[in-house]
Structure formats: C-alpha cells, structure tokens
Amino acid sequence: MKRISVLGSLVFAGSLSIVVMAEQGQQPPQPSVDNITVEKVKENLFVLRGGGGNTAVFVQAKGVTIVDTKNPGWGQPLLDKIKTLTDKPVTTVINTHVHFDHVSGNVVMPASAEIVGHAYTVKNIATPGTVTGLSAGQPNVFKENPGKGLPKRSFSDKLTLGSGADQVDLFHFGPAHTGGDAFVVFRAHGVMHTGDAFQAKALPIMDKNNGGSGVEYPNTIRKALNGVGKVDTIINGHTPAQTTPADMAQFADFMQAFVDHVQAGKKAGKSAEQVAKEWSTPAKFTGFAAAPPIERVMAYVYVIFDETK
Ligand SMILES: [Zn+2]
C-alpha cells in the first residue's frame, strides 16, 4: 500500500513540480548533477529524470539532440550529466511546449544549438500565461535572460530533422495540454517523447490559458497515436518509467471519460463544483492516479464548460 501512495504523490508532484510542491509546502530537490538520473531507453537514446520534465537525450553521429530542458537552474546540471554519456556537443534542442519545467534550461544551452518548437510555443515561450488551475507566480527565465535560449525554428504540423539513424520527426495534432504540444519521434528507434500531452497516468493540466483544450484533448491524443507511424516505446512528460502506445490509448479513453462526465453534468444543469466533486478515477483505469485536489479538477471542469455550447 505504501508503494502505491508514494507513486500517486510522485505522479501528482510531477506536473509543474515547483509550483505544485510549493503549494503543498514541500521543498523541491536542489539543482545538481547528482539529482538527475539516467535511464537508457535504446542504444544512444536516454531519459534524464529530475528537476522538471523528462529530458530525452539522443546521441547522433555529429552531435546531441535533446528534448526539453527542465526547471530554472537545472540547465547546467543537465549539460553536465549529458557529458557523462558523450563528448559530443548539444546541437539541437526541442521544446515540447511552453511550460517552464520543460524550457528553462534553454538559457544555458550552447549558442550554436538550434532550438525548435511548434509555432505556438515559439511565439509564446517568453510570455506564457498563468497555467490554468495553478496559482500565479511561475518563474520566467526568459525575462531575466533577454533574448537567450529562445527557439528560432518552428513548425506547424510536421517537421523532419536529420535522416537515417539520426532522423527525428516532430508532429502537432491540435490543442491538448497547451496550444503547441509537440510529439517527437526518434524514427530509427521507434520511440516517441510526448511531453506533457501524455504526462502520466493521471488527470493532466488542460492549460486553456496557454492554448490548451479539454474537449479536444482526447481527440488530439488519438490523432497522435494514429498519426506518428510505428513506435513501441513512449517517453512521457513526467512518469518515472517508459510507457507504451497501449498506455497512451488507455490515457485517451481516460480523458474521454472525463470530458463525457463533465459534459453530461453540464447538460444536467449541475454546477462546476458539483461536477468536480462527482469525479473520481473510474475503476477500470487501473494504475491511474486518484483525482487531484478539487480546485484543480474544478479548473478543468470550467475549461470544458466553456468549450461546450
Ligand atoms: Zn506542461
């Protein structure tokens, strides 16, 4: 029983960990190379965990492509940890979305590195809105480091970088966690990094303030599953283990169940508070976290109410 509750709190604390942990009165771990762990996914492909969202590190012929750069202060420890895996320089940085726990390390990446994101992310990364459902006061490293670490290359639906063993495909399928969610496929390995669009087996943040959507969320996840080609392993935003397309399909069903619950409540004339109180993780979604605190559920109920005419 103890293991289950620890996992539940990890999954919850995993999303925008600084803000959420602060709200819970907890101290997040300090930025340090020793607080970053390495999981090998496939040959030359790793997940570096700790200090924000999961970072994928892909060692290529002439350099390193990384996906997401963690919380403020964690960029340098991340680079130091990458040095324990390879001598090659970071040449490409991909940001899956605008949230600070995925982009703040950008400011210490090599100036020669190309930083890439979806057009929405590139446009809004330095001036994001307050994350829907969380309290204000999220850090913004781009304010303190004007002009540094900003992505310059953008895409709208699909972009392919490199070829052969080095090929990386970026996709966007519409709004979900934010308005600029990128799905990143390491083609030769059949591995996808989903960012927080699939952050964990838990109710995700539906960040309307940053272009996200509740109603579209399950549709976008299904489009991604059907649209990225063959993958067998999924690195997600915060989960401490790799997942599979079957897990992601189950997550799409879970999101659909939430949207259906909220829309049925609205149709029945219930208040947002009532609808939120009546939500609990359906039993058939084994391994999914319990519902987050009521205020957070309510924030997402409001998102779906607004989107349902
Ligand atoms: Zn996020």
CSV table of C-alpha atoms in Angstrom, one decimal, residues 3 14 38 83 93 125 142 165 172 217 220 239 281:
chain,number,residue,atom,x,y,z
A,3,ARG,CA,4.3,2.0,-2.7
A,14,GLY,CA,5.5,15.6,-11.3
A,38,VAL,CA,19.8,8.4,-16.4
A,83,LYS,CA,28.8,14.9,-20.6
A,93,VAL,CA,17.1,21.4,-28.6
A,125,ILE,CA,7.6,30.8,-24.8
A,142,PHE,CA,13.5,34.5,-20.3
A,165,ALA,CA,19.8,6.6,-37.9
A,172,HIS,CA,1.5,18.6,-33.9
A,217,TYR,CA,-7.6,16.6,-25.6
A,220,THR,CA,-5.6,15.1,-30.1
A,239,THR,CA,6.4,9.4,-15.5
A,281,THR,CA,-10.9,7.9,-11.4
